[in-house]
Coordinates of C-alpha atoms and ligand atoms in Angstrom, one line a residue:
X506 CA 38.4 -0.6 -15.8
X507 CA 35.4 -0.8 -18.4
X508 CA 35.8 1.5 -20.7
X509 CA 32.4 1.9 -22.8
X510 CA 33.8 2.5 -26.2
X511 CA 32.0 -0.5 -27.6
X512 CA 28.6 0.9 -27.8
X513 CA 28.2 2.4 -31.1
X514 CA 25.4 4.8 -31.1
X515 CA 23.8 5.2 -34.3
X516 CA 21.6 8.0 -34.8
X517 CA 18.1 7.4 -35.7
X518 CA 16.7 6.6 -38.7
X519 CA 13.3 8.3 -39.6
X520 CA 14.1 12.3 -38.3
X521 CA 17.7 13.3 -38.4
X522 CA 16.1 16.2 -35.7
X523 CA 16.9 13.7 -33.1
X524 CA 20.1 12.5 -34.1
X525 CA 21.8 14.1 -30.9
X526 CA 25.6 14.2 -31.4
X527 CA 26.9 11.6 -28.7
X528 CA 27.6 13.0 -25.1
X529 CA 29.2 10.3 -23.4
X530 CA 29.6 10.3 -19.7
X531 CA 33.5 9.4 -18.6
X532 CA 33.3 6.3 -17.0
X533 CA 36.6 6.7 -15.0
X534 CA 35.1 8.4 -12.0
X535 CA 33.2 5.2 -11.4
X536 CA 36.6 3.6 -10.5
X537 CA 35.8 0.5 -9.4
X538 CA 37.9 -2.5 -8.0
X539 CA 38.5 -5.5 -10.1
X540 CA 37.1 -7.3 -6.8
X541 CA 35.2 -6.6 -3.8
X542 CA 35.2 -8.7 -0.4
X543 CA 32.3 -8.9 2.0
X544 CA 31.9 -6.2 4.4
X545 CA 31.1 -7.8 7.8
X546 CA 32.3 -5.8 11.6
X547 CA 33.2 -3.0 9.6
X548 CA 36.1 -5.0 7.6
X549 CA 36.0 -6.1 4.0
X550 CA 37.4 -9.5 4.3
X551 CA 37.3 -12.6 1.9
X552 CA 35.1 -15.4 1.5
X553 CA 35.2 -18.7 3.7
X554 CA 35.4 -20.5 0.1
X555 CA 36.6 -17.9 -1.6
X556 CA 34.6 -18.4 -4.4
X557 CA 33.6 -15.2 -6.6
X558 CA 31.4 -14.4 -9.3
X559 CA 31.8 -12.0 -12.0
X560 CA 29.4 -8.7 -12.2
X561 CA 29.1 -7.4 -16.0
X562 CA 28.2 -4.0 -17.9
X563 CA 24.6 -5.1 -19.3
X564 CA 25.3 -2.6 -22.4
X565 CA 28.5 -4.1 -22.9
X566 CA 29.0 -7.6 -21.3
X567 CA 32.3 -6.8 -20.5
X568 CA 33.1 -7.5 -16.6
X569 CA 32.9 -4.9 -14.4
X570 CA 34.2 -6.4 -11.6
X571 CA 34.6 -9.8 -9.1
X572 CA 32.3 -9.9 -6.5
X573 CA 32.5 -12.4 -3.0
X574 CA 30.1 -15.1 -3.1
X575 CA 28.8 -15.6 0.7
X576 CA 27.7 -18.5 1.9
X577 CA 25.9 -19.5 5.2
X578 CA 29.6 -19.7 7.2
X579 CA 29.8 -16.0 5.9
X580 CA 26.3 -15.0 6.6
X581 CA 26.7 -16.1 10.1
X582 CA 29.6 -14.0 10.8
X583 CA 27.6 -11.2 9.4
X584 CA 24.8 -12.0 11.9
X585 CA 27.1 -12.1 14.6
X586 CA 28.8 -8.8 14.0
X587 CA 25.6 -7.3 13.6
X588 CA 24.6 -8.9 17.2
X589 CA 27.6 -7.8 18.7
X590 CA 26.9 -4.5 17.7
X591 CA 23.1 -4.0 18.5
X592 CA 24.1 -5.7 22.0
X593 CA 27.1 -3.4 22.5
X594 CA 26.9 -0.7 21.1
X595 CA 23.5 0.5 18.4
X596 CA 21.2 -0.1 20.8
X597 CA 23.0 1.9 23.8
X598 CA 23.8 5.0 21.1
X599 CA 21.2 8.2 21.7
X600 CA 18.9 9.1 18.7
X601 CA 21.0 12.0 18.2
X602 CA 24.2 10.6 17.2
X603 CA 22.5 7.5 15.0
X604 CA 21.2 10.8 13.1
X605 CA 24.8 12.4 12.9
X606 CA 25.8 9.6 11.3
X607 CA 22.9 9.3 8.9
X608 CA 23.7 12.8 8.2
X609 CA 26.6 12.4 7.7
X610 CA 26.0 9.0 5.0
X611 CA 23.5 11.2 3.1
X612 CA 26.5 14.2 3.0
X613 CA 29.1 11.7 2.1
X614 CA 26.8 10.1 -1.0
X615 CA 25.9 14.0 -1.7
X616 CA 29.5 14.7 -2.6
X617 CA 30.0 11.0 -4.2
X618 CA 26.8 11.0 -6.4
X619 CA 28.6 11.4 -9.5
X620 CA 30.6 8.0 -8.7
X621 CA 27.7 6.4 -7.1
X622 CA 25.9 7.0 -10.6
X623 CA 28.2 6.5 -13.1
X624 CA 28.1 3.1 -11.4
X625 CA 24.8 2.6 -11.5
X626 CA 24.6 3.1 -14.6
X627 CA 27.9 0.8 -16.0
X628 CA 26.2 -2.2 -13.5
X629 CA 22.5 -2.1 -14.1
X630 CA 22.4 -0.8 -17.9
X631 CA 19.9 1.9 -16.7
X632 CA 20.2 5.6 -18.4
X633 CA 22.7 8.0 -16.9
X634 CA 20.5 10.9 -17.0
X635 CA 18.1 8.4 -14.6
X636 CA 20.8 7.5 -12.3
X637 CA 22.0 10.7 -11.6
X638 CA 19.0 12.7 -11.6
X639 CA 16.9 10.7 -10.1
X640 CA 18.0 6.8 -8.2
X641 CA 21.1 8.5 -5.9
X642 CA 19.2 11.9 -5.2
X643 CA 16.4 9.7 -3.9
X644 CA 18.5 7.7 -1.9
X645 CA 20.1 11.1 -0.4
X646 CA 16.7 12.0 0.3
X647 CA 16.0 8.7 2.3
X648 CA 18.8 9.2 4.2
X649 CA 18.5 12.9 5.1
X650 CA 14.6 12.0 5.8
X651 CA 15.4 9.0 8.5
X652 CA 18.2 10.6 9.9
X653 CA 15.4 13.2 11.1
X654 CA 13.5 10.9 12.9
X655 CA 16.3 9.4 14.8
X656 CA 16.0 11.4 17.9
X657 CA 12.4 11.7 17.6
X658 CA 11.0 8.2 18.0
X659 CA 8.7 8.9 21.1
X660 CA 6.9 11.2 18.9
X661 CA 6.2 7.8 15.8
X662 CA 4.1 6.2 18.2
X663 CA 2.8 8.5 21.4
X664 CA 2.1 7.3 24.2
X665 CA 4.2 3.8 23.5
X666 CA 7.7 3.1 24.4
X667 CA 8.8 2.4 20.8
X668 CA 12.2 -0.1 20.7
X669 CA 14.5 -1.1 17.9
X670 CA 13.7 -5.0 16.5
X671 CA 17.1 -6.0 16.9
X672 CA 19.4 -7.5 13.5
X673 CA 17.4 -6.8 10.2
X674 CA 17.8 -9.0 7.4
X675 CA 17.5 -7.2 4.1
X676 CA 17.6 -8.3 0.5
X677 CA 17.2 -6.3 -2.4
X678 CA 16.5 -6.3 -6.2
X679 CA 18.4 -5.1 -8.9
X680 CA 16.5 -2.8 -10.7
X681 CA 16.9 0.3 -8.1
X682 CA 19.9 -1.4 -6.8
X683 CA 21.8 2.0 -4.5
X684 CA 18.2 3.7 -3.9
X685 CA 16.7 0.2 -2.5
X686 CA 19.8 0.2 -0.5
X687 CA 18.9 3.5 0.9
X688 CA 15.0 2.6 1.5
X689 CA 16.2 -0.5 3.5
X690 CA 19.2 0.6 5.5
X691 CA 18.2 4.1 6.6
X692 CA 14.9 3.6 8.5
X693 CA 16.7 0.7 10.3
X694 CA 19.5 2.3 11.6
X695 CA 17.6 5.3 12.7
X696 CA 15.1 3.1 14.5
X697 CA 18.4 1.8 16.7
X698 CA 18.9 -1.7 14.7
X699 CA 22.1 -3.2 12.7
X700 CA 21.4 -4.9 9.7
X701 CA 22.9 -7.4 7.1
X702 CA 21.9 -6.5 3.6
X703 CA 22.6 -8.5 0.5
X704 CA 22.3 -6.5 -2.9
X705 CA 21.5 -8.8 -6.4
X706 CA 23.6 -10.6 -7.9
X707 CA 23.8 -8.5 -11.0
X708 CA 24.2 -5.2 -9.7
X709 CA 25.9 -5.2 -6.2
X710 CA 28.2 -2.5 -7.3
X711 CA 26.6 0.8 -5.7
X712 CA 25.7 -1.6 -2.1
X713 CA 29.9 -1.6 -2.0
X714 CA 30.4 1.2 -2.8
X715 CA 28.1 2.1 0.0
X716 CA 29.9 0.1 2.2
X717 CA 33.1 1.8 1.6
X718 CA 31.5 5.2 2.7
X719 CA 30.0 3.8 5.4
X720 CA 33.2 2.6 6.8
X721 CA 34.6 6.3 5.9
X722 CA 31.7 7.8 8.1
X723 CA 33.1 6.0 10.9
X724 CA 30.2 4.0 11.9
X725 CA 30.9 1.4 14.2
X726 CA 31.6 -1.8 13.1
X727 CA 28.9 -4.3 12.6
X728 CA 26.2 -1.8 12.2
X729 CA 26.1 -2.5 8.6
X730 CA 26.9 -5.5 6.9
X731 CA 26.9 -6.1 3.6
X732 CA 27.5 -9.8 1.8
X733 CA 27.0 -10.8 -1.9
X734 CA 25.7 -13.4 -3.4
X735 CA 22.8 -14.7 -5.6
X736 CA 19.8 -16.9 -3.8
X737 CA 21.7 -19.1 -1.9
X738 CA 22.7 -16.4 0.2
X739 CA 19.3 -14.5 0.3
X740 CA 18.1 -17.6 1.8
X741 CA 20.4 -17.9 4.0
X742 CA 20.0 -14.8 5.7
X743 CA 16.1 -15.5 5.6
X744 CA 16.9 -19.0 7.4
X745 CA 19.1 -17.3 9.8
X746 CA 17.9 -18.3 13.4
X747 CA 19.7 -14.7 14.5
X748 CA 17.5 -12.8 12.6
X749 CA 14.9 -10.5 14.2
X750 CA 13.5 -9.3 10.9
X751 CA 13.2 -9.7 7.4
X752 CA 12.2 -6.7 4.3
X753 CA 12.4 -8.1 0.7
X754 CA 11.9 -6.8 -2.3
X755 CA 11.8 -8.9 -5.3
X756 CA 9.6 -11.0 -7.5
X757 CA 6.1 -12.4 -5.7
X758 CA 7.4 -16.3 -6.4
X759 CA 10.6 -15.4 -4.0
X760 CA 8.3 -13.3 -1.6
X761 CA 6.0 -16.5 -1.0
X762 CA 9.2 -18.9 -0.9
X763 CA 10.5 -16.4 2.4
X764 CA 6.8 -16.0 3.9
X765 CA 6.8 -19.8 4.0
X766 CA 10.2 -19.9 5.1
X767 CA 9.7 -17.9 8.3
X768 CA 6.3 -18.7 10.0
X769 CA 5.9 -19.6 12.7
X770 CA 9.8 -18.3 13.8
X771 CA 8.0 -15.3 15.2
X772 CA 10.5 -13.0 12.4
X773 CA 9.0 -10.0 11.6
X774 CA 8.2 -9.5 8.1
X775 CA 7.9 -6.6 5.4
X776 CA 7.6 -7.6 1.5
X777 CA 7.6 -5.4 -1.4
X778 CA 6.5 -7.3 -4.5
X779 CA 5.6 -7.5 -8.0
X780 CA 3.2 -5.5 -9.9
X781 CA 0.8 -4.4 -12.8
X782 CA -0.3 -1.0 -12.6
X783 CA -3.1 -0.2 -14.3
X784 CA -2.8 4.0 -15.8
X785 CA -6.3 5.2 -17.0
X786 CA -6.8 7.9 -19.3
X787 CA -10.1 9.7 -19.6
X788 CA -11.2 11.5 -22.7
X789 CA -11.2 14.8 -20.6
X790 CA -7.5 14.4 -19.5
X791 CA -4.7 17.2 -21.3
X792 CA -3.6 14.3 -24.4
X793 CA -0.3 15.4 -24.8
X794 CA 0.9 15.4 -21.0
X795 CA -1.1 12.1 -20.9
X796 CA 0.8 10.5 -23.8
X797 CA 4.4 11.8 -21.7
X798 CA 2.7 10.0 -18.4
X799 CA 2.1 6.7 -20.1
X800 CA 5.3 6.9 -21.5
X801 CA 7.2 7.6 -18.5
X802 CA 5.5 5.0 -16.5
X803 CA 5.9 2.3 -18.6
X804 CA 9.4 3.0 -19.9
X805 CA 11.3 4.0 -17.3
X806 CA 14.3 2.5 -16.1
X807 CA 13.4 0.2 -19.2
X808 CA 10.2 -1.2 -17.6
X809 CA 12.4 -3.1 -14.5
X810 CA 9.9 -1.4 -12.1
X811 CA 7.1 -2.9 -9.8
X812 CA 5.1 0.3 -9.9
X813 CA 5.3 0.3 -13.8
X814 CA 2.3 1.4 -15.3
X815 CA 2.2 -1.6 -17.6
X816 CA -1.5 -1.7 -18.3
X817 CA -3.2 1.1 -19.8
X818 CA -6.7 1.4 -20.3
X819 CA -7.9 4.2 -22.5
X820 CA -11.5 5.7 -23.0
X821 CA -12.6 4.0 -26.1
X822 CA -13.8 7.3 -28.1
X823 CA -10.0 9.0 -27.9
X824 CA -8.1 5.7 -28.2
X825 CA -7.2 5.8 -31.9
X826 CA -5.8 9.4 -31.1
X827 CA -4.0 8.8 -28.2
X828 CA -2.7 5.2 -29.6
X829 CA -1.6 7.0 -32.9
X830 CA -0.1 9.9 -30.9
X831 CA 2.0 7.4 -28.3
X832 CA 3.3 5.8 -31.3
X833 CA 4.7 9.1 -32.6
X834 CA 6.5 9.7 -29.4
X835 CA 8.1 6.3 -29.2
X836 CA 10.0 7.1 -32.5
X837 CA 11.7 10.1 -30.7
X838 CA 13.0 7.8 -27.7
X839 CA 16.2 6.8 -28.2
X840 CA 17.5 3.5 -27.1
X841 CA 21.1 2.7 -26.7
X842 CA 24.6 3.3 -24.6
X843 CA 23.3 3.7 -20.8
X844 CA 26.0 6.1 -20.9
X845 CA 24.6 8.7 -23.3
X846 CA 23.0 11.9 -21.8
X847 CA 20.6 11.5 -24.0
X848 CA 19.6 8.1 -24.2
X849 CA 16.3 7.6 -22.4
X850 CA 15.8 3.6 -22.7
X851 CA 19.0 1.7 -21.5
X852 CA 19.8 -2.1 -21.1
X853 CA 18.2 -4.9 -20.1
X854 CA 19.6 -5.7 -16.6
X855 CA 20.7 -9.1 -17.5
X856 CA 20.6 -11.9 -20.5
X857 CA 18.2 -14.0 -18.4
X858 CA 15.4 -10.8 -18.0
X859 CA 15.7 -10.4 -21.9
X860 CA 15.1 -13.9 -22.0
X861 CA 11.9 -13.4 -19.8
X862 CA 10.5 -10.3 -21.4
X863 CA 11.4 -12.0 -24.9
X864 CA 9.1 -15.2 -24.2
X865 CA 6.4 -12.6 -22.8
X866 CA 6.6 -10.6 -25.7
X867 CA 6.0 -14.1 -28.3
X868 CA 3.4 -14.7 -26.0
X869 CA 1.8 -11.5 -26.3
X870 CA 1.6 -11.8 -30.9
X871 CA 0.9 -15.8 -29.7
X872 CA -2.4 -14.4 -28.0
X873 CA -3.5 -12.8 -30.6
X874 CA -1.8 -9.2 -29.3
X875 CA -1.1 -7.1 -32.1
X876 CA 2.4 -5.8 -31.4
X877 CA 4.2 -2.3 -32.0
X878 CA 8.0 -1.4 -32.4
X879 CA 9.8 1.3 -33.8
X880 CA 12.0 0.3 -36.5
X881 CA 15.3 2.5 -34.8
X882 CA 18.7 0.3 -34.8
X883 CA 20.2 -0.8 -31.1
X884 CA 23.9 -1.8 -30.6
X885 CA 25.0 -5.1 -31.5
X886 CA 26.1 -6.5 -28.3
X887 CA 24.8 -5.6 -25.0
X888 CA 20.7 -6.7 -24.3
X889 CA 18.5 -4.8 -25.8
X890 CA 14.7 -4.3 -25.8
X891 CA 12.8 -2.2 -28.0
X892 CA 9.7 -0.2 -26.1
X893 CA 6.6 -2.1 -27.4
X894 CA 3.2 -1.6 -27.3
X895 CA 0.6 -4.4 -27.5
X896 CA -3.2 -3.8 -28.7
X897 CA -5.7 -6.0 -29.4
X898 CA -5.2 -7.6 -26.1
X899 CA -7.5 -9.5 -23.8
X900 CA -8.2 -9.1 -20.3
X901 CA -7.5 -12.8 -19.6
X902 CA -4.1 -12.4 -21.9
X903 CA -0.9 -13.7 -20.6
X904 CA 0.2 -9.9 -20.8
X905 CA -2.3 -8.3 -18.9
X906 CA -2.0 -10.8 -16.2
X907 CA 1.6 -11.3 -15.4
X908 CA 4.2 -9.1 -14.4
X909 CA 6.7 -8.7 -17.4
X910 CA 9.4 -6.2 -15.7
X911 CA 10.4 -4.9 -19.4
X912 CA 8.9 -2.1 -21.6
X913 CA 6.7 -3.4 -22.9
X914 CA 2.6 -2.0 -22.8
X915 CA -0.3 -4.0 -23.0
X916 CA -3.1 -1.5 -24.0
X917 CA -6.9 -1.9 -23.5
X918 CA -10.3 0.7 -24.0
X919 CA -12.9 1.1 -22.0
X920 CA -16.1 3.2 -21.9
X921 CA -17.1 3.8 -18.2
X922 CA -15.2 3.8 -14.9
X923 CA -17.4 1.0 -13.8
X924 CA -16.0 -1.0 -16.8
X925 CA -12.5 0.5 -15.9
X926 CA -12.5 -0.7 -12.6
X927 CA -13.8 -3.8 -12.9
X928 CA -11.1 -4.3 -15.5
X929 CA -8.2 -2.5 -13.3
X930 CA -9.0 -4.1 -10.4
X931 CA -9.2 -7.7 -12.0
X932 CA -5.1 -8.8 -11.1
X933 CA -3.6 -10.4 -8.6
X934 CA -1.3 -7.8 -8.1
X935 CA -1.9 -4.3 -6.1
X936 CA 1.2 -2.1 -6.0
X937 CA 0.1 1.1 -8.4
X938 CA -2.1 2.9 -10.8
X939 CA -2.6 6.6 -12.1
X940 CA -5.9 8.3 -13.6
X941 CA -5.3 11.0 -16.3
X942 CA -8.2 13.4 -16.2
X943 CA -8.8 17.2 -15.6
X944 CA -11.8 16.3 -13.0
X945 CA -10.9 16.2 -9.2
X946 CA -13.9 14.3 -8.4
X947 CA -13.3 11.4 -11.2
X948 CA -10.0 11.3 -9.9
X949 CA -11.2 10.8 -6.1
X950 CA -13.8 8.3 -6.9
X951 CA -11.7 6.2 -8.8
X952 CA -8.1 6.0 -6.9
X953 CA -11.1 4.9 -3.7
X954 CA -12.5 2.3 -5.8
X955 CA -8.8 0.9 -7.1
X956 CA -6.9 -1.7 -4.9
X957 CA -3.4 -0.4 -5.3
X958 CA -1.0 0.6 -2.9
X959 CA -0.4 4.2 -4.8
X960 CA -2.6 5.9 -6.7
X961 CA -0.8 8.8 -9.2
X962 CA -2.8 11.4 -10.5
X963 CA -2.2 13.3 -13.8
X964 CA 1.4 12.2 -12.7
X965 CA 3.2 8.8 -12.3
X966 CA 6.3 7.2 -10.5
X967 CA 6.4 10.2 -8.3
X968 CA 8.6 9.4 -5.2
X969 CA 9.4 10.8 -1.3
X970 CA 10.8 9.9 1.3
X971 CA 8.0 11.2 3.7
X972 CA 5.6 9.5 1.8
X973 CA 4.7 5.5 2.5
X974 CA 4.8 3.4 -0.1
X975 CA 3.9 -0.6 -0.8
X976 CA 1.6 -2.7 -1.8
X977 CA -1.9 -4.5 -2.0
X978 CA -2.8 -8.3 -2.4
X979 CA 0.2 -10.3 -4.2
X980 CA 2.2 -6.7 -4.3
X981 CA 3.2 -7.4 -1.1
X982 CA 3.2 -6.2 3.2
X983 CA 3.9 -3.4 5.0
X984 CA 5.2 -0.1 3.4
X985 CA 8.4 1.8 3.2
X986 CA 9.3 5.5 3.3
X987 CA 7.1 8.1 5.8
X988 CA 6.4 7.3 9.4
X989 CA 5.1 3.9 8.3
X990 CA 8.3 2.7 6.8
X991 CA 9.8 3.5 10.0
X992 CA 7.2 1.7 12.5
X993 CA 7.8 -1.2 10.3
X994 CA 11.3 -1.5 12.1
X995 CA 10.1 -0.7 15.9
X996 CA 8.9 -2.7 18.3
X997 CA 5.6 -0.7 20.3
Ligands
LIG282 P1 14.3 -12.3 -7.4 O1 13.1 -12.1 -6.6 O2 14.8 -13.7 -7.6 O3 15.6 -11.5 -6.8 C1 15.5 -10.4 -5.9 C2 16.5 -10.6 -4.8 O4 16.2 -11.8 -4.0 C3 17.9 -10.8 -5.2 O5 18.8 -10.2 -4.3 C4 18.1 -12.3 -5.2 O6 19.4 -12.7 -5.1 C5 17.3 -12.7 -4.0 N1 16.8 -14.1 -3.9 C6 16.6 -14.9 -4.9 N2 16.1 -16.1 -4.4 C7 16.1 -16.0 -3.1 C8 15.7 -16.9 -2.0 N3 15.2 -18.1 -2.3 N4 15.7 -16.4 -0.8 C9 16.2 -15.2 -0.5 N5 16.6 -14.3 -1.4 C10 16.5 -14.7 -2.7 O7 14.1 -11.6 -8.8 P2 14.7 -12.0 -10.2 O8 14.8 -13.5 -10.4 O9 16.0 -11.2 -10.3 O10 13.6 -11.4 -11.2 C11 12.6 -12.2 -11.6 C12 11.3 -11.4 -11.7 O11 11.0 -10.9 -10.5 C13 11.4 -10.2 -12.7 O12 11.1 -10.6 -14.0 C14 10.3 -9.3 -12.1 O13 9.0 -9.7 -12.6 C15 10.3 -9.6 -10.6 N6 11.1 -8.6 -9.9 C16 10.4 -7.7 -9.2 C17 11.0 -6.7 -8.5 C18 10.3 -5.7 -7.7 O14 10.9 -4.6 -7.4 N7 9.0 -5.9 -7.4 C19 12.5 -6.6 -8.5 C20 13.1 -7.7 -9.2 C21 12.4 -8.6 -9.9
LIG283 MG1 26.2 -5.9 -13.4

């Protein structure tokens, strides 16, 4: 059982005001197994090869937990149960009882949260006070939302007879590892398929978890199946011949690998990618609730999200003010044990993303970027990235261009929105971007004039259920959430 006493948190240095006393969150209602199976037909059962791999406490590295490696022997038995299933028994079950039982999920994870995000937190390294108030009450919502539709889908598409697609394959990332669980599996089942879902590698935890209360609901066996694994499995779910549909999210390089993988097999496809949102601030917009936006889009959940507001372009006459003032507030964040109440930037999901953000941030100071840290301490083992801000930076810089998936903000002026856009728009990514200003009409002319999936205003990384979201260009196909996340699993 992990036991989180390693983390030493060590108050900051510069304003003892913040030095919070330490409120740890128990990690004993997480209680997880020392190893978890796959869940195929409604049954956790073991490996063909019974090979395992460990998953670890990012904060920590101590090992949470063995997890079931699946390989394509396994995957095919998933496929199959989920067949057997749709064929039997999904496909022939009324709207009105597929919602009882989504209620019924989204009840069960109601009274669970506390477990479902103490465990989010000890597998992923992400703040508690994230994971509970915000990744499993989002999932809830997803649920709750779908299971409204279930019985309703003559009314998603009048006049058409909409149909389930059949088996969904689903594969997910680990930086909103139970919520993207909840965003794949809920508009499925609602929209009459089974599915086979495999969570990352890193952070399968919460997927398990999930599995165990959907085998408590009583839902019939087969309907969901879950398998773990790293790529090797992904892939073969993609390669599956079984396999009516595919929805991905992940990095762009893996999103082109299962495009190619899958044409011309006549799969259906939906692909939520990478990103690098570009947040404009206006010299009319409120500073102070500004400075909290830019902070809260770009730190979050440590940077590890593809709607991050990563680029920031500032109007040129405010930027010394509004680069001195983010800098003040970066002090006040405190970095450390996932665990603390009061911790607002966690850890690094894994050694290998430090490693990445790491060799983007030495590319960054390479280019010329001139980089900012604060000087506060972070524990000694665990990984561990300070929030950083790059200036100096140019449009064509390795920083600006690439998705970095770490906190870490490349930040550029500019002195009118056609400048802005230009710049904004100039990315081969189009998930997100958020305009600070207290002018409706700015704020209309420029989200119609940005290529992004979601535009925020005087707001960012706002989410719900009833609300589509996804991406442009190399941020990826189709949307989730909202009627359109739904028609993305029905056949018209
Ligand atoms: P990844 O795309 O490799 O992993 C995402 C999921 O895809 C995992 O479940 C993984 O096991 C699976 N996968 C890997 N290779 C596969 C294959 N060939 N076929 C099928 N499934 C496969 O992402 P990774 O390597 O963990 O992160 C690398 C970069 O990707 C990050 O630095 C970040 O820039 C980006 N990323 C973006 C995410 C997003 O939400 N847009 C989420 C995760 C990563
Ligand atoms: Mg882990």
């Amino acid at each position: 059982m992990q036991q989180n006493k390693n983390i030493d948190i060590k108050p900051l240095e510069f304003n003892n005001t913040w030095g919070y006393a330490p409120a740890p969150e128990s990690a004993e209602p997480a209680n997880i197994k020392p190893r978890y199976e796959l869940f195929i037909g409604g049954k956790f059962i073991e490996p063909e090869k019974c090979e395992y791999f460990n998953s670890i406490n990012p904060a920590t590295e101590e090992v949470l937990s063995e997890i079931a490696r699946a390989d394509i022997a396994d995957v095919d038995k998933a496929v199959k149960a989920a067949r057997h299933a749709y064929d039997t028994i999904w496909s022939k079950t009324p709207g009105k009882i597929r919602a009882k039982y989504l209620y019924r999920i989204a009840r069960m994870l109601q009274e669970r949260a506390r477990e479902f995000a103490i465990t989010e937190t000890l597998d992923g390294g992400k703040p508690i006070k994230e994971s509970k108030d915000f990744d499993v009450p989002t999932a809830i919502n997803w649920f709750f939302y779908y299971a409204g539709w279930a019985d309703k889908l003559e009314y998603a598409a009048p006049g058409k007879t909409p149909k389930p697609i059949g088996v969904a394959g689903q594969i997910i990332p680990w930086n909103f590892p139970i919520m993207m669980a909840a965003w794949k599996i809920a508009p499925a089942l609602a929209a009459g398929n089974c599915v086979v879902l495999k969570p990352a590698e890193t952070t399968s935890l919460t997927a398990l978890k999930l599995a165990e209360l959907i085998q408590d609901a009583g839902l019939p066996p087969g309907v969901v199946n879950i398998v773990t694994g790293e790529g090797a499995t992904g892939a073969a779910i993609v390669n599956h011949p079984d396999i009516n549909k595919i929805a991905f999210t992940g990095s762009t390089r893996v999103g082109k690998l299962i495009q190619k993988s899958i044409a011309g097999t006549g799969k259906k496809l939906t692909l939520e990618l990478g990103g690098k949102g570009a947040n404009i601030v206006f010299d009319d917009a409120p500073i102070d609730q500004a400075v909290e936006g830019v902070i809260n889009a770009i730190y979050f959940n440590q940077g590890h999200v593809c709607c991050a507001g990563s680029r920031l372009f500032v109007q040129e006459n405010i930027a010394d003010l509004f680069i001195a003032k983010l800098k003040e507030r970066l002090k006040t964040l405190r970095i450390g044990d996932p665990m603390d109440k009061n911790t607002d930037i966690g850890a690094i999901n894994s050694a290998r993303q430090l490693e990445t953000i790491t060799d983007y941030i030495n590319k960054g100071i390479s280019e010329g970027g001139v980089m900012y840290q604060d000087s506060c301490a972070t524990p000694e083992k665990g990984y561990w990235c300070k929030p950083t801000i790059f200036t100096n930076v140019a449009q064509s810089a390795t920083i600006v261009q690439e998705e970095i998936f770490g906190p870490v903000l490349a930040v550029q002026t500019f002195r009118t929105i056609a400048e802005v856009i230009e710049k904004a728009n100039n990315s081969y990514y189009g998930l997100s971007a958020g305009v600070w200003t207290d002018k409706g009409s700015k704020i209309f002319e420029v989200a119609n004039r940005l290529e992004a999936g979601v535009v925020w205003a005087n707001s960012f990384n706002k989410f719900d259920a009833a609300s589509p979201f996804g991406g442009v260009k190399e941020s990826g196909i189709g949307r989730e959430g909202g009627l359109h996340g739904l028609l993305a699993y029905l056949n018209l």
